[in-house]
PDB file of C-alpha atoms in Angstrom:
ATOM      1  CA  UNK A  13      78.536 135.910  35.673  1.00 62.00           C
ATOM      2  CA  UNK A  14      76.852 138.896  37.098  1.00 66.00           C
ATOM      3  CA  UNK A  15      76.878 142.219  35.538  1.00 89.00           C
ATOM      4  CA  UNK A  16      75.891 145.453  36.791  1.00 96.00           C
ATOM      5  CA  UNK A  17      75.373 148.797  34.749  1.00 97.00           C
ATOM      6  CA  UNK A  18      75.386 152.254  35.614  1.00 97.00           C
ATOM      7  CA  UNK A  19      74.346 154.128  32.274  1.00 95.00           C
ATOM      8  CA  UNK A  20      75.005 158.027  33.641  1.00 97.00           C
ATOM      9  CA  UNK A  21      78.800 158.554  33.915  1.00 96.00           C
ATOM     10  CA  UNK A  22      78.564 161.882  35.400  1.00 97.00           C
ATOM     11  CA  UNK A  23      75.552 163.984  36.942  1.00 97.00           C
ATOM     12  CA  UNK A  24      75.613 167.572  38.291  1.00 97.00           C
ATOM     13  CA  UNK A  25      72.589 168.828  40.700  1.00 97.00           C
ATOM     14  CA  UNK A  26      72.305 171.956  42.664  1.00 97.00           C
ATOM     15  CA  UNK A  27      72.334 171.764  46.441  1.00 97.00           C
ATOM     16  CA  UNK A  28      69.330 171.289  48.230  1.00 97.00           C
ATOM     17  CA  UNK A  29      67.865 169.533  45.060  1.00 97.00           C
ATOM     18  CA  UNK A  30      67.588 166.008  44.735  1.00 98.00           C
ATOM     19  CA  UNK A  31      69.478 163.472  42.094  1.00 98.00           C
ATOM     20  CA  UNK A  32      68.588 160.540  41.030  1.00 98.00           C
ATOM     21  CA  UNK A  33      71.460 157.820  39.612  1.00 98.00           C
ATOM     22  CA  UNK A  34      70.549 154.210  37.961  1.00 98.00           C
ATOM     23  CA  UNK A  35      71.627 150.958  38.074  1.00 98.00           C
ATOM     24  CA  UNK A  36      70.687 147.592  36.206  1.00 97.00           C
ATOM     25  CA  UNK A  37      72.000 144.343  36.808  1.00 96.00           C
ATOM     26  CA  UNK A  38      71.924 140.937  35.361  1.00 94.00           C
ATOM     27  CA  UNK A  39      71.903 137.565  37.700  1.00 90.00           C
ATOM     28  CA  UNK A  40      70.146 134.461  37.680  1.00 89.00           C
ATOM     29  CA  UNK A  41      70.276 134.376  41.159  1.00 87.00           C
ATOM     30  CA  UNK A  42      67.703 134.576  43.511  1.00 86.00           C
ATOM     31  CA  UNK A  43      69.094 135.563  46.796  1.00 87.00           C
ATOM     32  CA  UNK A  44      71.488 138.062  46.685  1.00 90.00           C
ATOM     33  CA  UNK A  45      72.893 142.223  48.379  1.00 92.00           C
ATOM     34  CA  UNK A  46      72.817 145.035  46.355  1.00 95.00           C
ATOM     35  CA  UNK A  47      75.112 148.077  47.507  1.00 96.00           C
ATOM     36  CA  UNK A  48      75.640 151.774  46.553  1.00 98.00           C
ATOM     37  CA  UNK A  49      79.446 152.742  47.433  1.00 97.00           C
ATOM     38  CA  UNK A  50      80.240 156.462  47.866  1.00 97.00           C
ATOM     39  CA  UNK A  51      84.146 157.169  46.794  1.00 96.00           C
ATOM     40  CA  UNK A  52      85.101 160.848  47.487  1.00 93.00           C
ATOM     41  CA  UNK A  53      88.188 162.206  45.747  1.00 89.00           C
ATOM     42  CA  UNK A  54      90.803 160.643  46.729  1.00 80.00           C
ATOM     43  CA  UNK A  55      89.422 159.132  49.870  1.00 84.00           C
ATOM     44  CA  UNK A  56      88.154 155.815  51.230  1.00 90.00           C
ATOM     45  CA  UNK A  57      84.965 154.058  49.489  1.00 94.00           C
ATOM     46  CA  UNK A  58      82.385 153.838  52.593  1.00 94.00           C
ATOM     47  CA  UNK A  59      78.685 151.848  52.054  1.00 95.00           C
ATOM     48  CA  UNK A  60      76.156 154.433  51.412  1.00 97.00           C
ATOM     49  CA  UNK A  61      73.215 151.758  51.395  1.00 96.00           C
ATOM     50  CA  UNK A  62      72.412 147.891  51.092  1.00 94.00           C
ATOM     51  CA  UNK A  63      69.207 146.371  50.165  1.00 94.00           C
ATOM     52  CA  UNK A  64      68.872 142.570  50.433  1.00 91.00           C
ATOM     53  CA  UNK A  65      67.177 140.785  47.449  1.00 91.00           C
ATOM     54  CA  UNK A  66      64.558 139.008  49.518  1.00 89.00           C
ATOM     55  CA  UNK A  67      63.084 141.944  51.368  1.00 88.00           C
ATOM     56  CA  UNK A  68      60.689 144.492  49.495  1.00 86.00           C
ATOM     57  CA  UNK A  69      60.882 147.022  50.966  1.00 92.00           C
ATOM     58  CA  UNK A  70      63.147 149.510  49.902  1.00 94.00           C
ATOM     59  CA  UNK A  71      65.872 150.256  51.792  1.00 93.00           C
ATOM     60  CA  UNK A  72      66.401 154.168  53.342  1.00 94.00           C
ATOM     61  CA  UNK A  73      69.261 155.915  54.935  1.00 93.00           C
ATOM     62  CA  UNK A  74      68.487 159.318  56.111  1.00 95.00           C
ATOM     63  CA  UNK A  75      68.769 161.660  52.610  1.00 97.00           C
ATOM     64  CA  UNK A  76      69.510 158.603  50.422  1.00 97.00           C
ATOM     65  CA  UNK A  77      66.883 155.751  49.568  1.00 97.00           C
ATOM     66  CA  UNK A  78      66.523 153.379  46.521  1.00 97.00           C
ATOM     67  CA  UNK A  79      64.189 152.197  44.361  1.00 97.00           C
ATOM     68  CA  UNK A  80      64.559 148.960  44.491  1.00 96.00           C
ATOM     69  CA  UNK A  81      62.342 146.846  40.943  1.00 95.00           C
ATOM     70  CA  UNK A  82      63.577 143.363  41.454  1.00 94.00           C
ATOM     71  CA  UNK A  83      61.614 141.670  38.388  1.00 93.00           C
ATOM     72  CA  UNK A  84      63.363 144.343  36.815  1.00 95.00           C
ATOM     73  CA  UNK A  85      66.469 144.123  38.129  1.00 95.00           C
ATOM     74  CA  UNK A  86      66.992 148.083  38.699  1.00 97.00           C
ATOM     75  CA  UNK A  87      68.390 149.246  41.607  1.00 97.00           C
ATOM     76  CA  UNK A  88      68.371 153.406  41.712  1.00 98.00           C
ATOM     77  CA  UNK A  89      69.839 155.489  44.477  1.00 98.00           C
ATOM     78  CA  UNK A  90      67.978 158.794  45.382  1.00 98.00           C
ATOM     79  CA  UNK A  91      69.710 161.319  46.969  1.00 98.00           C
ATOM     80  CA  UNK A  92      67.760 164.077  48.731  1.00 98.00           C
ATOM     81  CA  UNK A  93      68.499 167.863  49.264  1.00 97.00           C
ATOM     82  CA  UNK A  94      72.082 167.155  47.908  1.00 98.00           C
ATOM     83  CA  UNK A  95      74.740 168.533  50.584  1.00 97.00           C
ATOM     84  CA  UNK A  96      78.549 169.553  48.917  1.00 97.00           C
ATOM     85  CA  UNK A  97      80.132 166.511  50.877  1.00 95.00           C
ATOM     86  CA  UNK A  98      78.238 164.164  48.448  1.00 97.00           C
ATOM     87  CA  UNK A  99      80.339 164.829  46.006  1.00 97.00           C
ATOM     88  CA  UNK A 100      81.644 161.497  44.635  1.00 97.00           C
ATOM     89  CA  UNK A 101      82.133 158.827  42.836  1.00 97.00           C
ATOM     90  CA  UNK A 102      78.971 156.327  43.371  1.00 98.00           C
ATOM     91  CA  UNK A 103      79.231 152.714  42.335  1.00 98.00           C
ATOM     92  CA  UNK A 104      76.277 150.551  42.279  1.00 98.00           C
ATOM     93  CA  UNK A 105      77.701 147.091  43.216  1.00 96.00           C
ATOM     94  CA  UNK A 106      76.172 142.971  43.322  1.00 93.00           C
ATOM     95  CA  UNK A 107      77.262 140.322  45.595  1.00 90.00           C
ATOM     96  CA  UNK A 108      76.122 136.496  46.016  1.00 82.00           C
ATOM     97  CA  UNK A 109      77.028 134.252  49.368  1.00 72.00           C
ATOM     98  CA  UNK A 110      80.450 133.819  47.664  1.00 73.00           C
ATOM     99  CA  UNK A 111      81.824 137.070  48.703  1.00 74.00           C
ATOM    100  CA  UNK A 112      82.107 138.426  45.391  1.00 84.00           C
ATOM    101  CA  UNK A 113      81.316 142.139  45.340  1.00 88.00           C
ATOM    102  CA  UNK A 114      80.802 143.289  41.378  1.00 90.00           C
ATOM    103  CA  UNK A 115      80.882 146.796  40.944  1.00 95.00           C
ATOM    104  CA  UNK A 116      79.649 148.870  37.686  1.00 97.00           C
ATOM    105  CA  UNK A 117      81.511 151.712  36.142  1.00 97.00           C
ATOM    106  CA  UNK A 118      80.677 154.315  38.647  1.00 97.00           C
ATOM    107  CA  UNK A 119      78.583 157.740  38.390  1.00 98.00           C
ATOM    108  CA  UNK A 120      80.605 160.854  39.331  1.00 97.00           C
ATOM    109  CA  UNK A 121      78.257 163.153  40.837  1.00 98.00           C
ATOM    110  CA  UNK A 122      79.297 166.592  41.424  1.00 97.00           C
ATOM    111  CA  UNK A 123      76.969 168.865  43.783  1.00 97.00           C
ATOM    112  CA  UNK A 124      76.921 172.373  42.783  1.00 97.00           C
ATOM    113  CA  UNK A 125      76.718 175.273  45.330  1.00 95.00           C
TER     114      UNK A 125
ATOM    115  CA  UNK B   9      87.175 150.770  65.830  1.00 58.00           C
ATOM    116  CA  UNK B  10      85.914 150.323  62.018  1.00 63.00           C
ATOM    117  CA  UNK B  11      88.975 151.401  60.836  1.00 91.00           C
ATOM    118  CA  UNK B  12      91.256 149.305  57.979  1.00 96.00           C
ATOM    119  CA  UNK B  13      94.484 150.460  57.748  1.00 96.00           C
ATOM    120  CA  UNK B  14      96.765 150.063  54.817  1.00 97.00           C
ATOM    121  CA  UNK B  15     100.448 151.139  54.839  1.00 97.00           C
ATOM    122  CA  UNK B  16     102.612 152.381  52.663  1.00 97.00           C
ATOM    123  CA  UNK B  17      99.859 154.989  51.212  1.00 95.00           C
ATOM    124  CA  UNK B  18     102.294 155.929  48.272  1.00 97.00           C
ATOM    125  CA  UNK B  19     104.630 153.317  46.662  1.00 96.00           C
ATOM    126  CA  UNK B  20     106.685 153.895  44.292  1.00 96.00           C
ATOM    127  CA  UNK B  21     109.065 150.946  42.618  1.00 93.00           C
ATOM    128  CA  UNK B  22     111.338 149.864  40.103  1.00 90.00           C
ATOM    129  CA  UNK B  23     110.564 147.044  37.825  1.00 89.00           C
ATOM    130  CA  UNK B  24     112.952 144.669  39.608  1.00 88.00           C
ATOM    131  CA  UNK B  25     112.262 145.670  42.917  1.00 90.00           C
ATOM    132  CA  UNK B  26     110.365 143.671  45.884  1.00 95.00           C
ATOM    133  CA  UNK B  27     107.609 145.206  48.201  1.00 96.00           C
ATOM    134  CA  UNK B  28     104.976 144.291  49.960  1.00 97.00           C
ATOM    135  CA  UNK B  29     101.666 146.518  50.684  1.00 98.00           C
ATOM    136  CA  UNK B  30     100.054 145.856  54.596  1.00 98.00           C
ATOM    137  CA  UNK B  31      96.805 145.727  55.651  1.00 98.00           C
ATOM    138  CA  UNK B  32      95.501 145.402  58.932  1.00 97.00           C
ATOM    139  CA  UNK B  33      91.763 145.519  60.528  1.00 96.00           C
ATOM    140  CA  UNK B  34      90.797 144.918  64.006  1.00 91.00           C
ATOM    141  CA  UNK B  35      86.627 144.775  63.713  1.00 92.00           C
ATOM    142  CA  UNK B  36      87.079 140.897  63.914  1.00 91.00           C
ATOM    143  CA  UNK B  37      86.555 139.916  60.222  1.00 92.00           C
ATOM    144  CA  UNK B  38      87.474 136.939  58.664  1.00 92.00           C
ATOM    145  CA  UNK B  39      86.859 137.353  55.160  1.00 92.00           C
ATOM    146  CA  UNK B  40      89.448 139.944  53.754  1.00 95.00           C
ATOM    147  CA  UNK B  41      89.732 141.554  49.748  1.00 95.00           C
ATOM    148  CA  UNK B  42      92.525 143.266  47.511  1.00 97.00           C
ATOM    149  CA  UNK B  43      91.518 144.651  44.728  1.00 97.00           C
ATOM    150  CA  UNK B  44      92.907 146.936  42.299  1.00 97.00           C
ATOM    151  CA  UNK B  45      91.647 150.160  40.870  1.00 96.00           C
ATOM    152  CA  UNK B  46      92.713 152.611  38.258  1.00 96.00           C
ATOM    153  CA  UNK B  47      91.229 155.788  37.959  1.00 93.00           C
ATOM    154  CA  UNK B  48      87.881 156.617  37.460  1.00 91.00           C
ATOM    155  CA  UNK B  49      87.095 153.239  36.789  1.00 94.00           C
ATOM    156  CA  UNK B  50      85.892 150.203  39.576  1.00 95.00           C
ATOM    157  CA  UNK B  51      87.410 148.349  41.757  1.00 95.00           C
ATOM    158  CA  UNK B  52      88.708 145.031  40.075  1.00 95.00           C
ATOM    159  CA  UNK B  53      88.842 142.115  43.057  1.00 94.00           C
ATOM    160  CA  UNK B  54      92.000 140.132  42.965  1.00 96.00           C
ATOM    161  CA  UNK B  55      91.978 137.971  45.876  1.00 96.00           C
ATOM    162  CA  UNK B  56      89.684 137.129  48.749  1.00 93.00           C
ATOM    163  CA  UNK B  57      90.733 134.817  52.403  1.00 94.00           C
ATOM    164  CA  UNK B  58      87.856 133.522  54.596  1.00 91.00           C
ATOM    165  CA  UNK B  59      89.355 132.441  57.523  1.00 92.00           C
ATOM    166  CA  UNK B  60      92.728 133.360  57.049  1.00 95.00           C
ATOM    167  CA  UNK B  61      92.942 131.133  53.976  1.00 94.00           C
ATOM    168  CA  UNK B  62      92.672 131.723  50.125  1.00 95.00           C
ATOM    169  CA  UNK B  63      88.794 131.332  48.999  1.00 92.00           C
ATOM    170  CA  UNK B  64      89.038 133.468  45.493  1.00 91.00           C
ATOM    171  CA  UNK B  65      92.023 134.642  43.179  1.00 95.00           C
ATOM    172  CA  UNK B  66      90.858 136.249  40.278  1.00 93.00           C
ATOM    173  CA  UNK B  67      93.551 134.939  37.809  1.00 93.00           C
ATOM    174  CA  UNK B  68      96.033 137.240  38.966  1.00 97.00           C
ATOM    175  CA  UNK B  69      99.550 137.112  37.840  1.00 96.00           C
ATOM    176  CA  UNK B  70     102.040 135.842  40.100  1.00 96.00           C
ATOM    177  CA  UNK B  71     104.186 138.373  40.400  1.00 96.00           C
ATOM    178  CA  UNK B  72     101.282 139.135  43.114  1.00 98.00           C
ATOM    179  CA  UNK B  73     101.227 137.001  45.955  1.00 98.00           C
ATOM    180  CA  UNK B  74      99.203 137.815  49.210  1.00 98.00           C
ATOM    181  CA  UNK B  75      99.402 136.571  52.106  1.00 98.00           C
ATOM    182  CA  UNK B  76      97.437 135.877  55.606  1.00 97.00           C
ATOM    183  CA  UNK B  77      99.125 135.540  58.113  1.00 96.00           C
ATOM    184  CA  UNK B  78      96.429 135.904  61.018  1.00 94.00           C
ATOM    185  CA  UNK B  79      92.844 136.889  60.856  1.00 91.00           C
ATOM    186  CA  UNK B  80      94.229 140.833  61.800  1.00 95.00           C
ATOM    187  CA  UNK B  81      96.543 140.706  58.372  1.00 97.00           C
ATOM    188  CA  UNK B  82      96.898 140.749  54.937  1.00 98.00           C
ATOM    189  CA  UNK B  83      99.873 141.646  52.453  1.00 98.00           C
ATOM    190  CA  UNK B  84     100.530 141.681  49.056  1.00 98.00           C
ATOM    191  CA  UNK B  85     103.639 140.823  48.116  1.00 98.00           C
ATOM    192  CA  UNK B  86     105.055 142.373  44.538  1.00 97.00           C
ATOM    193  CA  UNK B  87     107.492 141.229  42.656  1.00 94.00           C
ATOM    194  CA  UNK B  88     108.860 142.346  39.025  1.00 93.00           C
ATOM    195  CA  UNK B  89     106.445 144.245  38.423  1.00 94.00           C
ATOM    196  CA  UNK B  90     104.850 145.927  35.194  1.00 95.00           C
ATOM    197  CA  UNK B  91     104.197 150.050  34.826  1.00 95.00           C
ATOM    198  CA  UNK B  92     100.653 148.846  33.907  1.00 96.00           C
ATOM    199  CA  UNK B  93     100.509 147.373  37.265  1.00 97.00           C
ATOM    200  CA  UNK B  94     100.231 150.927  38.669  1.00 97.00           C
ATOM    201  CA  UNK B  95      97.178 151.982  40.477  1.00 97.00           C
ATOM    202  CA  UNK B  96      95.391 151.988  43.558  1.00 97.00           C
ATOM    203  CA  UNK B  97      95.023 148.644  45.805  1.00 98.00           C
ATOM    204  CA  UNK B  98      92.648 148.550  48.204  1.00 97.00           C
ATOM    205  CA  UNK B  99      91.773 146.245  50.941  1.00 97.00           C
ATOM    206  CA  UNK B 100      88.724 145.619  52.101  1.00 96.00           C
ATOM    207  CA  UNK B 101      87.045 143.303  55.250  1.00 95.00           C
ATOM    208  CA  UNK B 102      83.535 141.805  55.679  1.00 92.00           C
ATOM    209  CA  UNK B 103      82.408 139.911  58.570  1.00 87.00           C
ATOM    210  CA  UNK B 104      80.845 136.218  57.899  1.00 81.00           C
ATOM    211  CA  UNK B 105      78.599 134.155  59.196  1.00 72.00           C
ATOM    212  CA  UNK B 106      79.681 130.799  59.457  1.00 66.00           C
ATOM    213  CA  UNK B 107      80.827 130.429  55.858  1.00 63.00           C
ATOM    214  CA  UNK B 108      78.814 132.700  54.500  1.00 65.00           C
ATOM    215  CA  UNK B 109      78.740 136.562  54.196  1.00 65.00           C
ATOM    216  CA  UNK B 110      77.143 138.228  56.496  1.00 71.00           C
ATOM    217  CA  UNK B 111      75.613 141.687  55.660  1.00 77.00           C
ATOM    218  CA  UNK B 112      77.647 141.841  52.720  1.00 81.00           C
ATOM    219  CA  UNK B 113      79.167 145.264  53.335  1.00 88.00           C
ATOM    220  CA  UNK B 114      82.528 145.508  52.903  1.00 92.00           C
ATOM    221  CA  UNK B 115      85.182 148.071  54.694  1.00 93.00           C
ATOM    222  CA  UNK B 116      87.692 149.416  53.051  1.00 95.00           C
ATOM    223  CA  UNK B 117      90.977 151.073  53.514  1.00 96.00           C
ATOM    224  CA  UNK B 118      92.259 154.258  51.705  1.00 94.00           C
ATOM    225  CA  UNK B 119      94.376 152.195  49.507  1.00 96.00           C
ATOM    226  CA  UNK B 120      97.762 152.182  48.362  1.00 97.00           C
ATOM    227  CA  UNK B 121      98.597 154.188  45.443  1.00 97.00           C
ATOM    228  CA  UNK B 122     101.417 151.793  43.715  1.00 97.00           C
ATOM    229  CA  UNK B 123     103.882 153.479  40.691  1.00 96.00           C
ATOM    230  CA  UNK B 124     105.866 150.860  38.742  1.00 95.00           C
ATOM    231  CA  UNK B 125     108.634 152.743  37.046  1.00 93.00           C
TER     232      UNK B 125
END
């Protein structure tokens, strides 16, 4: 079974600055997506950014990038000059081919103005 | 259109009652999800169809059944349901490749906040 672990349950930054939120995960898989879900209060969860195990190169999406250590199975999101709308919920998640999508607990980030 | 749409958006139920939650998504996908979330915590996945049939159920009780009945569709159907059962369900759709996943990302709806008196 996969796991995935987010170890910062809530983190607060100041707009404009930049936040950074962690992620491990355990597989003994070798091909495989990792995701970073955004989920605003109360409103839909939408795919902030998806790196694909194979590729080494990590993965950017305007303000947001990761940091993407795959012998070390850490998979952080970045978020640059924090805007109020990123105010969320953020939930690092795993998936194999089998269309299983495992999410960890979730870091509620809270942009300050 | 990336839009899935899940009706009712509130539910509320007695224990004896029988609903059924809707989904519907018109991007062409043919792998759909429910899963079930309580607050502040993750989505839990329930049950997935590929191809309108059922690939994954997660153990769930039968008092949930879902249900596909095209490649547009999903319900859940609930029946004698349990307050602890309350929370948020959420559908989701990915496209596929062959039988495979695609790009992986999934899109969800806003959910369907279920109450079990």
């Amino acid at each position: 079974a996969q796991t995935v672990t987010q170890s910062q349950p809530e983190m607060s930054v100041q707009e404009a600055e930049t936040v950074t939120l962690s992620c491990t995960y355990d597989t003994s898989e070798n091909n495989y997506y990792l995701f970073w879900y955004k989920q605003p209060p109360s409103r839909q969860m939408i795919l902030v950014i998806r790196q694909e195990a194979y590729k080494q190169q990590n993965a950017t999406e305007n303000r947001f990038s990761v940091n993407f250590q795959k012998a070390a199975k850490s998979f952080s999101l970045k978020i640059s000059d924090s805007q109020l709308g990123d105010t969320a919920m953020y939930f690092c998640a795993f998936m194999k081919i089998d269309y299983k999508l495992s999410f960890g607990a979730g870091t509620t980030v809270t942009v300050r103005a | 259109d990336t839009e899935v749409t899940q009706t009712p958006k509130h539910l509320v139920m007695g224990m004896t009652n029988k609903k059924s939650l809707k989904c519907e998504q018109h991007m062409g996908h043919r792998a759909m999800y429910w899963y079930k979330q309580k607050a502040k915590k993750p989505p839990e996945l329930m049950f997935v169809y590929s191809y309108e049939k059922l690939s994954i159920n997660e153990s769930v009780p039968s008092r949930f059944s879902p249900e596909c009945p095209n490649s547009s569709l999903l319900n859940l159907h609930l029946h004698a349901l349990q307050p602890e059962d309350s929370a948020l369900y959420l559908c989701a759709s990915s496209q596929v490749r062959g039988r495979k996943i695609d790009t992986g990302e999934l899109f969800f709806g806003e959910g369907s906040r279920l109450t079990v008196l």
